[in-house]
């Protein structure tokens, strides 16, 4: 392949003329299949005489080719030619040299390609890679060493989350890491940018190596000392900076990245392996000795270095990025939990609270800029824990909480004294002298401490009303928007605190309600959030009732402004609480929810094909907001169940949303839209023409990718059959689609037995709801079940066995003659009935027992002439199986009815005492017992870890995710499965005892010889039992 021609083509891809660019791209696509294409690309990328733009274009093309075709999927093979074996060999032989010869930007492109190749080829197809790696790491040329470090990181990343197959990582750590440590130690002494890159690559490789396991070689004291010394040297390395201008953009520079990875490595060592208090029980034996060594010999020095860094940061001559401050706070949190570390940390508590935690919780200049420039992002950072996850502010708050909870006797009074000092100083200062940012920090600390302070045994529990009225509520009228928002957030956390005077509570409610109209977006959002818990109060509910439409409009406007599911959760709560008052404007509310949803999803669908790191977070936020809107709409429809006339009017609002989601295959929202559809159909008890039009979209969705969501679809499909049987019975196309759904699931190799159970349930609904109306579907449904029932080991679990048998039982109940003819035609009769009789004890639920009774007794009523000969002699056994089921039916009904009675008015969580700290919040007795508290905490954590390990069948650190395991396989084929208390079925109207009486009478008339044979076969006990069943039937009939 001609190098110069290829260079010309890549130059043309940069041409301003679109036609020239398109032609060049098409020619490159044609050349992809040529042997040697990748080799020539690497030559181009490595060439010294080519322009940077041309080489970058070639490197991007190279990367895309490797990523999609080195280990191509079936779809990729259909679109792109495979990479030849010779090209693969040449690429592996030359890629390291190409990385060495390239600029930094191209190095990163090629290194990513190296990672792809290693993922699929190392070690089996590229065993000599570690030889090349060792040569690079021992080279004298710094760029070659840097290349080796880049390659090493890609190799380590291949195994970083593998906790079971550690042999390769252990060997790498043993053979290569001594040299990597020397490289890092030598580079730390330099201020050169390349040296700092080498340091952070060394540390990053170390961290990835210990991510899921600690190699034995790295546990050796000599190696631990060497690496620990390197980490400390880098953390302590003085770096000049300009206090006035430095910001988090500087954290991207190599020297600051090296510091960050040093801190991350130390944190991982201590938090995962070196802290005895945090070791799960499964790791205590494995890493216990290392933890003792680390705690005794290394932790004190590391803690001292961290405390010095904090002191330097607060004094202004050490800079720590936001991420590093968060990591330092995390390390201190881990120290709090361990006895010996806490003894060293304890004397510094007050200084850490005042000079490290408090400043990070105060409103900053960066917060002010974000508030003014992008209030939406400010709100999302404040109210969405995922947006703030890992930030220095969140870490500082968590550190404060750990101080207050883990070491409360030693710290809580100190912390409260500090907070009170700030609040009192602010209160007593003149307006001009007050610092609103400090007040914000103090309120933020109060917010974080809520869990500790609201306990009835906390030292300030009785003072909380006064604290709120003195320091929090007045800020509702602050001239500073951020203080109004902070006060609302703090009050929201303490909303359960009761004021001695109800009028005070009413005044506070009015203040919060009025702030819904605040000019500042963050204030309005926090006012909405604060209102949610306040509607638990009856007076507040009554006060809001008159303004409900306006309040809901404010909430909807906020949802449109910030695209957050947090506000939609508030709307959902209001809809549920005010359900009886929603009907008059429910349609209008639903329309606005629909408009909000369609606006949000318009952005998502538009941007979905071009996901980038820049917009993926925004799309994720929008998707969550859309999900929240759907949940709110579902709650609205559910609470309108008693007013079907209103739900009928909602069809025009709801169905287009369902259609949009299905048509655009927004699978993340399938659960929500099918739940809404289920609620609509159930409330109306009817399927309208609009509903049937939507059924076509559901079927199309199922044929595309919906088979994976049959569990979500089932309730809606069930309703289509239950409330649309008039159409199902007369429309063969609908019948065909329903059968195709069932058949596709039952025959698919991509779903498990849970999905097959869904198919069986849908088949049951068709037969129970359509008795006498869908004869043509019966043979096919029986065949689908028989395909499993008559094959050894085809069924793995009890639930699927029962449901598969119930397909046949439903068919017998539907029409025993049709069913028996099908079974006889294919010679399935003996096998099916044998398995049914053998499995009778597995029918444990009331519904299952009744179905077994009505299905088998249907056989008893078949005239002798139509009864297959193979069943003539088996009727006594079938009859005794019915009696066996009857023996436990009564108790099953009693247990079910008792549960329903007990839970009829019960709300989940009612009566639970969430004041978990009450039992041991004794500040007086615990002051000198920190050791005991630590041991109790450690034991508690280990017990939790032990329970988790037992539940997962593995040690915490050695969890093995076996892709061949299936949840369905856990069943031992003998355990019962749970009663479905919410199950509604036409069988509910069938009295099993009366039905039995009727079928016995029919058998006496239609097949007296068989009846006589059954009677003669009965034991005296069973004869008496039959009489008792008939007596019970008479009682049931008399009482009905």
XYZ file of N, CA and C in Angstrom, residues 521-685:
495
model
N -34.294 31.343 41.733
C -34.663 29.953 41.454
C -34.273 28.990 42.586
N -33.038 29.022 43.101
C -32.694 28.064 44.166
C -33.594 28.199 45.387
N -34.025 29.418 45.705
C -34.909 29.616 46.858
C -36.259 28.960 46.602
N -36.800 29.150 45.409
C -38.097 28.541 45.083
C -38.017 27.016 45.158
N -36.916 26.476 44.674
C -36.750 25.016 44.706
C -36.714 24.515 46.149
N -35.942 25.172 46.997
C -35.845 24.733 48.391
C -37.158 24.965 49.135
N -37.913 25.976 48.737
C -39.235 26.172 49.341
C -40.150 25.009 48.995
N -40.093 24.557 47.746
C -40.905 23.408 47.331
C -40.507 22.156 48.112
N -39.219 21.948 48.266
C -38.758 20.779 49.008
C -39.155 20.860 50.479
N -39.138 22.077 51.039
C -39.500 22.233 52.447
C -40.999 22.028 52.670
N -41.811 22.323 51.667
C -43.257 22.144 51.801
C -43.655 20.676 51.880
N -42.881 19.818 51.216
C -43.271 18.406 51.135
C -43.485 17.778 52.514
N -42.522 17.857 53.444
C -42.780 17.244 54.753
C -43.823 17.998 55.564
N -44.053 19.271 55.233
C -44.987 20.077 56.024
C -46.444 19.690 55.784
N -46.724 19.003 54.655
C -48.120 18.635 54.381
C -48.559 17.430 55.199
N -47.654 16.885 56.016
C -48.088 15.855 56.955
C -48.987 16.443 58.030
N -48.856 17.765 58.234
C -49.679 18.461 59.220
C -51.045 18.794 58.611
N -52.112 18.415 59.331
C -53.467 18.591 58.797
C -53.802 20.052 58.551
N -53.397 20.946 59.463
C -53.681 22.368 59.279
C -53.005 22.903 58.022
N -51.777 22.467 57.796
C -51.074 22.909 56.595
C -51.765 22.396 55.341
N -52.239 21.165 55.394
C -52.963 20.615 54.240
C -54.212 21.434 53.943
N -54.933 21.763 54.999
C -56.160 22.556 54.796
C -55.821 23.925 54.228
N -54.726 24.512 54.706
C -54.332 25.835 54.214
C -53.910 25.781 52.747
N -53.300 24.683 52.354
C -52.835 24.542 50.966
C -53.961 24.211 49.997
N -55.009 23.582 50.488
C -56.057 23.054 49.609
C -56.607 24.125 48.679
N -56.830 25.322 49.207
C -57.420 26.388 48.391
C -56.466 26.867 47.297
N -55.165 26.636 47.502
C -54.158 27.124 46.544
C -53.544 25.984 45.741
N -54.150 24.815 45.792
C -53.528 23.634 45.206
C -53.209 23.792 43.719
N -54.131 24.274 42.888
C -53.785 24.430 41.458
C -52.580 25.343 41.241
N -52.531 26.469 42.001
C -51.420 27.394 41.838
C -50.104 26.774 42.299
N -50.175 26.033 43.422
C -48.958 25.391 43.938
C -48.444 24.357 42.946
N -49.344 23.549 42.409
C -48.929 22.539 41.438
C -48.333 23.197 40.199
N -48.868 24.369 39.833
C -48.325 25.090 38.677
C -46.893 25.548 38.958
N -46.659 26.010 40.185
C -45.296 26.420 40.556
C -44.347 25.224 40.465
N -44.788 24.096 40.981
C -43.947 22.895 40.929
C -43.637 22.500 39.487
N -44.653 22.570 38.631
C -44.437 22.213 37.222
C -43.469 23.181 36.558
N -43.601 24.459 36.883
C -42.677 25.446 36.323
C -41.246 25.165 36.773
N -41.098 24.769 38.045
C -39.758 24.443 38.549
C -39.199 23.219 37.840
N -40.045 22.229 37.616
C -39.590 21.041 36.894
C -39.101 21.414 35.506
N -39.821 22.328 34.848
C -39.410 22.750 33.511
C -38.115 23.548 33.537
N -37.857 24.212 34.653
C -36.650 25.031 34.740
C -35.409 24.208 35.043
N -35.531 23.190 35.900
C -34.314 22.512 36.352
C -34.193 21.067 35.875
N -35.256 20.499 35.290
C -35.190 19.110 34.787
C -34.613 18.161 35.837
N -35.220 18.172 37.008
C -34.748 17.298 38.086
C -35.892 16.438 38.580
N -35.575 15.180 38.899
C -36.611 14.297 39.422
C -36.945 14.631 40.875
N -36.156 15.500 41.510
C -36.424 15.855 42.897
C -37.756 16.588 43.023
N -38.015 17.532 42.134
C -39.273 18.275 42.189
C -40.438 17.388 41.766
N -40.228 16.516 40.801
C -41.324 15.623 40.408
C -41.699 14.692 41.558
N -40.730 14.384 42.412
C -41.052 13.587 43.603
C -41.971 14.377 44.537
N -41.740 15.680 44.651
C -42.614 16.527 45.468
C -44.019 16.541 44.875
N -44.102 16.698 43.552
C -45.415 16.688 42.893
C -46.125 15.370 43.151
N -45.380 14.277 43.028
C -45.956 12.956 43.256
C -46.511 12.836 44.673
N -45.774 13.350 45.640
C -46.229 13.303 47.032
C -47.502 14.130 47.210
N -47.559 15.314 46.592
C -48.755 16.154 46.679
C -49.954 15.469 46.028
N -49.725 14.835 44.892
C -50.813 14.129 44.208
C -51.382 13.037 45.097
N -50.493 12.343 45.798
C -50.956 11.251 46.655
C -51.689 11.772 47.881
N -51.144 12.818 48.498
C -51.755 13.360 49.712
C -53.085 14.043 49.414
N -53.151 14.736 48.279
C -54.365 15.480 47.928
C -55.173 14.756 46.849
N -55.117 13.434 46.863
C -55.771 12.646 45.809
C -57.246 12.976 45.671
N -57.933 13.159 46.805
C -59.379 13.406 46.753
C -59.721 14.782 46.210
N -58.719 15.655 46.039
C -58.986 17.013 45.559
C -58.370 17.261 44.174
N -57.831 16.231 43.584
C -57.150 16.385 42.304
C -58.094 16.282 41.105
N -59.204 15.587 41.250
C -60.068 15.296 40.114
C -60.454 16.537 39.303
N -60.827 17.670 39.938
C -61.277 18.822 39.142
C -60.241 19.351 38.152
N -58.968 19.241 38.493
C -57.970 19.763 37.552
C -56.947 18.690 37.173
N -57.354 17.419 37.293
C -56.442 16.320 36.991
C -56.028 16.309 35.522
N -56.990 16.554 34.645
C -56.682 16.519 33.211
C -55.695 17.633 32.859
N -55.942 18.817 33.403
C -55.036 19.939 33.135
C -53.640 19.642 33.673
N -53.582 19.074 34.869
C -52.287 18.718 35.448
C -51.586 17.674 34.594
N -52.330 16.669 34.158
C -51.740 15.626 33.315
C -51.232 16.209 32.000
N -51.966 17.154 31.431
C -51.523 17.774 30.182
C -50.208 18.513 30.372
N -50.085 19.202 31.491
C -48.839 19.928 31.738
C -47.691 18.965 32.020
N -47.990 17.866 32.721
C -46.963 16.845 32.910
C -46.527 16.259 31.578
N -47.506 16.029 30.699
C -47.171 15.504 29.370
C -46.277 16.478 28.610
N -46.649 17.762 28.642
C -45.850 18.760 27.914
C -44.427 18.820 28.470
N -44.323 18.731 29.795
C -42.998 18.736 30.415
C -42.202 17.515 29.976
N -42.859 16.372 29.994
C -42.197 15.133 29.595
C -41.725 15.208 28.148
N -42.579 15.657 27.265
C -42.232 15.690 25.841
C -41.104 16.689 25.570
N -41.091 17.779 26.312
C -39.991 18.738 26.137
C -38.673 18.121 26.575
N -38.682 17.482 27.750
C -37.450 16.862 28.247
C -36.975 15.774 27.304
N -37.898 14.900 26.901
C -37.507 13.771 26.063
C -37.149 14.198 24.653
N -37.663 15.326 24.220
C -37.239 15.845 22.919
C -35.753 16.106 22.909
N -35.239 16.678 24.013
C -33.797 16.928 24.132
C -33.022 15.622 24.193
N -33.554 14.658 24.959
C -32.851 13.378 25.133
C -32.749 12.633 23.813
N -33.876 12.507 23.118
C -33.892 11.748 21.862
C -33.035 12.431 20.800
N -33.033 13.762 20.801
C -32.225 14.498 19.825
C -30.742 14.259 20.034
N -30.317 14.217 21.312
C -28.893 14.089 21.618
C -28.415 12.655 21.780
N -29.355 11.708 21.862
C -28.978 10.326 22.157
C -27.973 9.738 21.167
N -28.129 9.957 19.860
C -27.187 9.336 18.923
C -25.763 9.848 19.056
N -25.575 11.023 19.680
C -24.242 11.611 19.739
C -23.828 11.830 21.196
N -23.837 10.758 21.954
C -23.430 10.858 23.353
C -21.948 11.204 23.454
N -21.654 12.199 24.252
C -20.260 12.562 24.521
C -20.109 12.763 26.020
N -18.846 12.846 26.445
C -18.615 13.085 27.873
C -19.188 14.422 28.296
N -19.354 15.332 27.335
C -19.856 16.663 27.673
C -21.349 16.665 27.936
N -22.098 15.815 27.207
C -23.550 15.885 27.365
C -24.174 14.679 28.041
N -23.377 13.651 28.354
C -23.978 12.441 28.912
C -24.578 12.693 30.291
N -23.922 13.548 31.120
C -24.484 13.843 32.440
C -25.792 14.607 32.307
N -25.825 15.541 31.362
C -27.038 16.325 31.150
C -28.172 15.428 30.683
N -27.878 14.507 29.770
C -28.900 13.586 29.282
C -29.373 12.680 30.408
N -28.440 12.234 31.246
C -28.815 11.390 32.368
C -29.751 12.124 33.320
N -29.434 13.409 33.607
C -30.300 14.209 34.474
C -31.684 14.349 33.863
N -31.725 14.588 32.562
C -33.016 14.756 31.889
C -33.812 13.451 31.900
N -33.125 12.342 31.702
C -33.813 11.049 31.724
C -34.411 10.784 33.100
N -33.663 11.112 34.150
C -34.183 10.940 35.505
C -35.373 11.856 35.744
N -35.291 13.089 35.235
C -36.412 14.009 35.392
C -37.640 13.483 34.648
N -37.437 12.970 33.444
C -38.552 12.399 32.680
C -39.161 11.216 33.413
N -38.318 10.391 34.012
C -38.806 9.256 34.787
C -39.642 9.740 35.966
N -39.190 10.809 36.601
C -39.943 11.370 37.717
C -41.306 11.882 37.281
N -41.367 12.522 36.111
C -42.653 13.001 35.584
C -43.602 11.829 35.356
N -43.086 10.752 34.783
C -43.934 9.577 34.529
C -44.424 8.957 35.838
N -43.563 8.896 36.832
C -43.991 8.343 38.121
C -45.093 9.201 38.730
N -44.955 10.517 38.584
C -45.995 11.417 39.085
C -47.302 11.180 38.352
N -47.220 11.039 37.042
C -48.431 10.788 36.264
C -49.047 9.447 36.653
N -48.210 8.449 36.891
C -48.714 7.155 37.321
C -49.435 7.253 38.656
N -48.858 8.028 39.594
C -49.514 8.238 40.886
C -50.843 8.950 40.712
N -50.882 9.936 39.812
C -52.130 10.659 39.536
C -53.208 9.713 39.037
N -52.874 8.897 38.048
C -53.857 7.968 37.480
C -54.291 6.955 38.530
N -53.341 6.453 39.302
C -53.660 5.449 40.323
C -54.641 6.001 41.350
N -54.459 7.262 41.721
C -55.336 7.861 42.723
C -56.672 8.311 42.151
N -56.830 8.204 40.827
C -58.113 8.532 40.189
C -58.905 7.275 39.865
N -58.484 6.150 40.429
C -59.136 4.876 40.127
C -60.633 4.921 40.418
N -61.014 5.662 41.444
C -62.430 5.737 41.806
C -63.239 6.648 40.917
N -62.585 7.356 39.994
C -63.304 8.251 39.075
C -62.954 7.891 37.637
N -63.477 6.761 37.142
C -63.113 6.309 35.795
C -63.465 7.306 34.706
N -64.484 8.143 34.946
C -64.848 9.127 33.924
C -63.718 10.126 33.688
N -62.932 10.419 34.752
C -61.784 11.317 34.597
C -60.653 10.586 33.871
N -60.463 9.332 34.212
C -59.403 8.551 33.571
C -59.666 8.423 32.080
N -60.931 8.268 31.689
C -61.259 8.215 30.259
C -60.764 9.464 29.541
N -60.865 10.613 30.217
C -60.419 11.871 29.596
C -58.895 11.955 29.545
N -58.228 11.126 30.379
C -56.762 11.155 30.394
C -56.154 10.332 29.266
N -56.964 9.519 28.609
C -56.430 8.693 27.526
C -55.671 9.518 26.495
N -56.256 10.643 26.103
C -55.634 11.480 25.070
C -54.305 12.057 25.536
N -54.100 12.080 26.848
C -52.847 12.601 27.399
C -51.822 11.481 27.571
N -52.290 10.364 28.128
C -51.376 9.289 28.520
C -50.905 8.465 27.328
N -51.822 8.074 26.458
C -51.459 7.129 25.400
C -50.396 7.661 24.443
N -50.437 8.961 24.074
C -49.344 9.467 23.211
C -47.974 9.363 23.881
N -47.916 9.492 25.209
C -46.642 9.354 25.915
C -46.134 7.928 25.808
N -47.044 6.982 26.039
C -46.664 5.568 25.933
C -46.171 5.270 24.524
N -46.904 5.770 23.539
C -46.531 5.525 22.134
C -45.167 6.126 21.826
N -44.900 7.330 22.336
C -43.614 7.993 22.094
C -42.466 7.167 22.648
N -42.620 6.702 23.888
C -41.549 5.932 24.534
C -41.283 4.637 23.780
N -42.366 3.958 23.364
C -42.197 2.686 22.663
C -41.624 2.897 21.259
N -42.116 3.903 20.582
C -41.654 4.157 19.214
C -40.183 4.531 19.176
N -39.743 5.297 20.181
C -38.345 5.730 20.230
C -37.456 4.772 21.024
N -38.082 3.671 21.489
C -37.341 2.611 22.188
C -36.537 3.165 23.355
N -37.200 3.998 24.168
C -36.571 4.549 25.362
C -36.747 3.513 26.472
N -35.935 2.486 26.446
C -36.176 1.323 27.301
C -36.055 1.649 28.789
N -35.314 2.713 29.129
C -35.200 3.088 30.535
C -36.539 3.490 31.135
N -37.499 3.822 30.278
C -38.791 4.307 30.763
C -39.914 3.292 30.542
N -39.560 2.095 30.085
C -40.607 1.090 29.835
C -41.379 0.758 31.104
N -40.680 0.621 32.199
C -41.335 0.258 33.460
C -42.406 1.278 33.809
N -42.070 2.571 33.696
C -43.003 3.625 34.073
C -44.202 3.700 33.133
N -43.957 3.627 31.811
C -45.100 3.787 30.896
C -46.043 2.596 30.968
N -45.507 1.408 31.170
C -46.392 0.246 31.286
C -47.165 0.273 32.603
N -46.566 0.854 33.630
C -47.299 0.993 34.890
C -48.448 1.982 34.735
N -48.203 3.090 34.023
C -49.274 4.065 33.775
C -50.385 3.437 32.948
N -50.008 2.729 31.909
C -51.002 2.079 31.055
C -51.811 1.065 31.853
N -51.147 0.311 32.694
C -51.832 -0.656 33.552
C -52.865 0.051 34.427
N -52.467 1.173 35.043
C -53.386 1.919 35.907
C -54.595 2.434 35.125
N -54.345 2.953 33.921
C -55.450 3.477 33.100
C -56.456 2.383 32.760
N -55.966 1.287 32.231
C -56.858 0.204 31.821
C -57.604 -0.375 33.012
N -56.907 -0.489 34.129
C -57.543 -1.058 35.318
C -58.622 -0.121 35.854
N -58.351 1.200 35.832
C -59.330 2.162 36.336
C -60.569 2.223 35.444
N -60.367 2.135 34.125
C -61.500 2.238 33.192
C -62.263 0.928 33.060
N -61.567 -0.196 33.342
C -62.169 -1.524 33.158
C -62.697 -1.697 31.734
